[in-house]
């Protein structure tokens, strides 16, 4: 069973997902960070594949991507770092990356290789829903990978329904009209979204603009859990410990 | 006709599409649903045509270049987009898009610019039509093109430096896209070339198609034939080239030549010739040829001409290249400089360095005495004066 399905079957609330950029701050940090996140009670990990032109990301993830690339991170290297990860880590892991590096790796080979490693899903922010359905849905399913679709405060009800019907894993609910790590959570926007999401079947995680305990708890009132990205990347960039940061979300 | 039109997903053959994050979906969808209906109304067309005529100064002349024709022993006409208000073809598109933005109820304009020509053309029309305007420009380009930065500010627009990545045109485009993601309700993004997510390439092509529409009429008036043997234009993103080719695409006997910026030479890696050294990939919302590493990271291109200094190319060009409708050749920095000096001394016309890449074809390719050739001079060279002067050795 896909580990994402297992997670959402067993846990319905306060799910914590953490994003970090592969190759940041140091090129060999990938496995170390994953292990620390699992040890400290994180439920799900999103590993960012660095890209030179991350248009959906704000300043923090742009900077971490730039440094990761300067450090020499490539998609090939990342997959080789993750090769034996399933001997050590049981939690679901998904990869998040822009389409171009995946395209150059060759998409089918990419899917086959990450299934072998034990990756559970993918978030490709610049792969729009209609092209996912047309070109990639079957392929991802063939390799037991969930494609995580995004919805935003301006996604229409009809489109939410359509996206929900074609979604597996979970739906990534973007908390505001923004790039990552740019705006703060807005309760009235969240409430509106929550109302729009009442009748969907897929589990939901809220992301964008969540940085601390208050934001995490707040988001968890409206969904099965929340995703923290920029704030965590900032934390490890400033050499703060993973443990300390994760603990600060729960204490 | 379908060969040169987008399919239902916005692709020209294998290229194009709208590879956009979900955050931009409502904006792109809104544009896609509405732009054709709006721009085909009489009120839009009347205002558009009136401004092109009385504000821009269209039609731009199709000038028979007697001295140049004599030099190359053939018949050369220059399409003078350099004589437009603000000095290039860019304003054809900014008038169209900003009129559209106003009709769609938008109150704020954003745009990217490399050399500053599209920034100036956008800021100019925004001022004329009374709408707020923010221009994104790479920090490095702001230093290289300081006079245009001041010009944009004088026009009342705000210039924001793109400090991410390589701090040039592609990063300015990234920043403009991010701005749009953060301000989806009130803002219209005026893209300056036939790039970006569908329907931008198609829409910009339509606004620039006035160039070839006029060429046909003007050539008929002068020669009794509306089709030349060759049509030549330079290509970065490719908007002046698409405009120049648009109404000739179906006329298979018209040979179309586009010049990419070879930079220091395609073998050196310091080049902007996306079709020569690039591979298909996705950037700024569309699938096209891209200059990139094996890992899929975008490589910063090089050209002496800031307007051609872009790692991709419009998706219609990628398609026209693959189906061999247009012959794409690369012209290096030195060849363009020589052609620029040559045209200045032969015809008294100082072309933009971008346009000089198109003029350079005359030296590179031989033509028959009876051939009729149209070369589009996409912009004037005043902005490049210091660059020309630093390269005085190419004068002869």
Tab-separated table of C-alpha atoms in Angstrom, chain B residues 38-205:
chain	number	residue	atom	x	y	z
B	38	UNK	CA	-12.885	41.642	-26.714
B	39	UNK	CA	-10.264	42.342	-29.364
B	40	UNK	CA	-12.709	41.557	-32.161
B	41	UNK	CA	-15.249	44.154	-31.065
B	42	UNK	CA	-15.560	47.284	-33.181
B	43	UNK	CA	-14.880	49.542	-30.223
B	44	UNK	CA	-11.585	47.780	-29.438
B	45	UNK	CA	-10.488	47.691	-33.067
B	46	UNK	CA	-11.364	51.346	-33.606
B	47	UNK	CA	-9.360	52.488	-30.604
B	48	UNK	CA	-6.467	50.139	-31.403
B	49	UNK	CA	-6.245	51.297	-35.014
B	50	UNK	CA	-6.608	54.935	-34.089
B	51	UNK	CA	-3.712	54.735	-31.629
B	52	UNK	CA	-1.529	52.769	-34.041
B	53	UNK	CA	-2.095	55.396	-36.698
B	54	UNK	CA	-2.061	58.648	-34.774
B	55	UNK	CA	0.085	57.833	-31.742
B	56	UNK	CA	2.541	55.221	-33.032
B	57	UNK	CA	2.727	56.598	-36.565
B	58	UNK	CA	1.639	53.474	-38.478
B	59	UNK	CA	1.823	52.273	-41.106
B	60	UNK	CA	5.578	52.182	-40.731
B	61	UNK	CA	7.288	52.764	-44.097
B	62	UNK	CA	8.382	49.922	-46.349
B	63	UNK	CA	11.470	51.580	-47.697
B	64	UNK	CA	13.239	50.534	-50.898
B	65	UNK	CA	16.892	50.612	-49.866
B	66	UNK	CA	18.539	51.701	-53.101
B	67	UNK	CA	22.128	51.822	-51.912
B	68	UNK	CA	21.861	48.520	-50.118
B	69	UNK	CA	20.220	46.898	-53.145
B	70	UNK	CA	23.032	48.121	-55.320
B	71	UNK	CA	25.649	46.849	-52.898
B	72	UNK	CA	24.174	43.344	-52.885
B	73	UNK	CA	22.914	43.444	-56.482
B	74	UNK	CA	19.346	42.566	-55.562
B	75	UNK	CA	16.139	44.323	-54.408
B	76	UNK	CA	15.967	45.064	-50.696
B	77	UNK	CA	13.099	46.657	-48.820
B	78	UNK	CA	13.341	47.620	-45.165
B	79	UNK	CA	10.264	47.480	-42.946
B	80	UNK	CA	10.872	50.423	-40.668
B	81	UNK	CA	9.569	49.436	-37.224
B	82	UNK	CA	12.394	51.592	-35.864
B	83	UNK	CA	10.341	54.641	-36.819
B	84	UNK	CA	7.505	53.758	-34.442
B	85	UNK	CA	6.950	55.868	-31.337
B	86	UNK	CA	9.309	54.629	-28.591
B	87	UNK	CA	11.646	53.247	-31.242
B	88	UNK	CA	10.650	49.660	-31.866
B	89	UNK	CA	7.890	47.220	-32.755
B	90	UNK	CA	7.170	46.573	-29.068
B	91	UNK	CA	4.493	49.258	-28.863
B	92	UNK	CA	2.176	47.421	-31.312
B	93	UNK	CA	1.716	44.784	-28.633
B	94	UNK	CA	1.618	47.002	-25.536
B	95	UNK	CA	-1.195	49.114	-26.972
B	96	UNK	CA	-3.178	45.961	-27.711
B	97	UNK	CA	-2.636	44.358	-24.317
B	98	UNK	CA	-3.194	47.477	-22.226
B	99	UNK	CA	-6.422	48.319	-24.057
B	100	UNK	CA	-7.459	44.739	-23.348
B	101	UNK	CA	-6.473	45.025	-19.677
B	102	UNK	CA	-8.654	48.097	-19.293
B	103	UNK	CA	-11.622	46.389	-20.911
B	104	UNK	CA	-11.139	43.463	-18.527
B	105	UNK	CA	-11.377	45.872	-15.599
B	106	UNK	CA	-7.759	45.556	-14.462
B	107	UNK	CA	-6.235	48.503	-12.640
B	108	UNK	CA	-2.561	47.626	-12.565
B	109	UNK	CA	-0.066	46.643	-15.266
B	110	UNK	CA	3.115	44.651	-14.772
B	111	UNK	CA	5.747	43.781	-17.366
B	112	UNK	CA	9.247	42.351	-17.681
B	113	UNK	CA	11.961	43.969	-19.731
B	114	UNK	CA	15.479	43.079	-20.813
B	115	UNK	CA	17.009	45.927	-22.794
B	116	UNK	CA	14.216	48.185	-21.636
B	117	UNK	CA	12.409	48.576	-24.963
B	118	UNK	CA	9.343	46.625	-23.866
B	119	UNK	CA	9.492	48.395	-20.502
B	120	UNK	CA	9.489	51.785	-22.200
B	121	UNK	CA	6.692	50.774	-24.581
B	122	UNK	CA	4.600	49.443	-21.684
B	123	UNK	CA	5.197	52.439	-19.424
B	124	UNK	CA	4.403	54.793	-22.313
B	125	UNK	CA	1.041	53.256	-23.091
B	126	UNK	CA	0.186	52.821	-19.392
B	127	UNK	CA	0.746	56.551	-18.948
B	128	UNK	CA	-1.262	57.385	-22.037
B	129	UNK	CA	-4.193	55.271	-20.894
B	130	UNK	CA	-3.908	56.226	-17.216
B	131	UNK	CA	-3.178	52.924	-15.496
B	132	UNK	CA	-0.613	52.048	-12.787
B	133	UNK	CA	2.488	50.330	-14.073
B	134	UNK	CA	5.321	48.305	-12.554
B	135	UNK	CA	8.273	47.135	-14.660
B	136	UNK	CA	10.549	44.281	-13.586
B	137	UNK	CA	14.101	44.472	-14.846
B	138	UNK	CA	17.135	42.374	-13.984
B	139	UNK	CA	19.562	44.200	-11.729
B	140	UNK	CA	22.362	43.553	-14.202
B	141	UNK	CA	20.282	44.885	-17.113
B	142	UNK	CA	19.427	48.018	-15.116
B	143	UNK	CA	23.117	48.818	-15.015
B	144	UNK	CA	23.653	47.963	-18.694
B	145	UNK	CA	20.622	49.950	-19.859
B	146	UNK	CA	20.553	52.830	-17.384
B	147	UNK	CA	19.027	55.432	-19.779
B	148	UNK	CA	15.983	53.235	-20.379
B	149	UNK	CA	15.534	52.804	-16.618
B	150	UNK	CA	15.419	56.573	-16.232
B	151	UNK	CA	13.077	56.862	-19.189
B	152	UNK	CA	10.631	54.366	-17.644
B	153	UNK	CA	10.735	56.291	-14.361
B	154	UNK	CA	10.167	59.601	-16.162
B	155	UNK	CA	7.026	58.075	-17.646
B	156	UNK	CA	5.731	57.538	-14.128
B	157	UNK	CA	6.169	53.765	-13.861
B	158	UNK	CA	7.899	52.000	-11.023
B	159	UNK	CA	10.972	49.910	-11.811
B	160	UNK	CA	11.679	46.926	-9.568
B	161	UNK	CA	15.069	45.241	-9.779
B	162	UNK	CA	15.017	41.464	-10.212
B	163	UNK	CA	17.772	40.346	-7.881
B	164	UNK	CA	17.234	36.609	-8.102
B	165	UNK	CA	19.111	34.130	-10.293
B	166	UNK	CA	21.271	35.684	-12.971
B	167	UNK	CA	19.593	39.116	-12.611
B	168	UNK	CA	18.670	39.432	-16.295
B	169	UNK	CA	15.597	39.045	-18.537
B	170	UNK	CA	14.619	35.532	-17.489
B	171	UNK	CA	14.730	36.559	-13.834
B	172	UNK	CA	12.713	39.699	-14.540
B	173	UNK	CA	10.135	37.377	-16.130
B	174	UNK	CA	10.171	35.121	-13.049
B	175	UNK	CA	9.592	38.136	-10.807
B	176	UNK	CA	6.742	39.408	-12.962
B	177	UNK	CA	5.094	35.973	-12.805
B	178	UNK	CA	5.512	35.936	-9.009
B	179	UNK	CA	3.982	39.390	-8.775
B	180	UNK	CA	1.019	38.130	-10.801
B	181	UNK	CA	0.610	35.105	-8.516
B	182	UNK	CA	0.526	37.483	-5.543
B	183	UNK	CA	-1.832	39.994	-7.189
B	184	UNK	CA	-4.193	37.971	-9.337
B	185	UNK	CA	-7.295	40.137	-8.966
B	186	UNK	CA	-6.370	43.617	-10.113
B	187	UNK	CA	-3.253	43.010	-12.200
B	188	UNK	CA	-2.691	42.324	-15.889
B	189	UNK	CA	0.659	40.945	-16.999
B	190	UNK	CA	1.778	42.448	-20.313
B	191	UNK	CA	4.231	39.917	-21.743
B	192	UNK	CA	6.570	41.479	-24.288
B	193	UNK	CA	7.172	38.640	-26.688
B	194	UNK	CA	5.540	35.551	-28.196
B	195	UNK	CA	6.512	33.563	-25.104
B	196	UNK	CA	4.776	32.576	-21.863
B	197	UNK	CA	1.726	30.404	-21.303
B	198	UNK	CA	-1.017	30.060	-23.889
B	199	UNK	CA	-2.781	32.302	-24.951
B	200	UNK	CA	0.057	34.854	-24.742
B	201	UNK	CA	2.108	33.640	-27.733
B	202	UNK	CA	-0.988	33.594	-29.902
B	203	UNK	CA	-2.232	36.968	-28.672
B	204	UNK	CA	1.102	38.771	-29.042
B	205	UNK	CA	1.489	37.259	-32.527
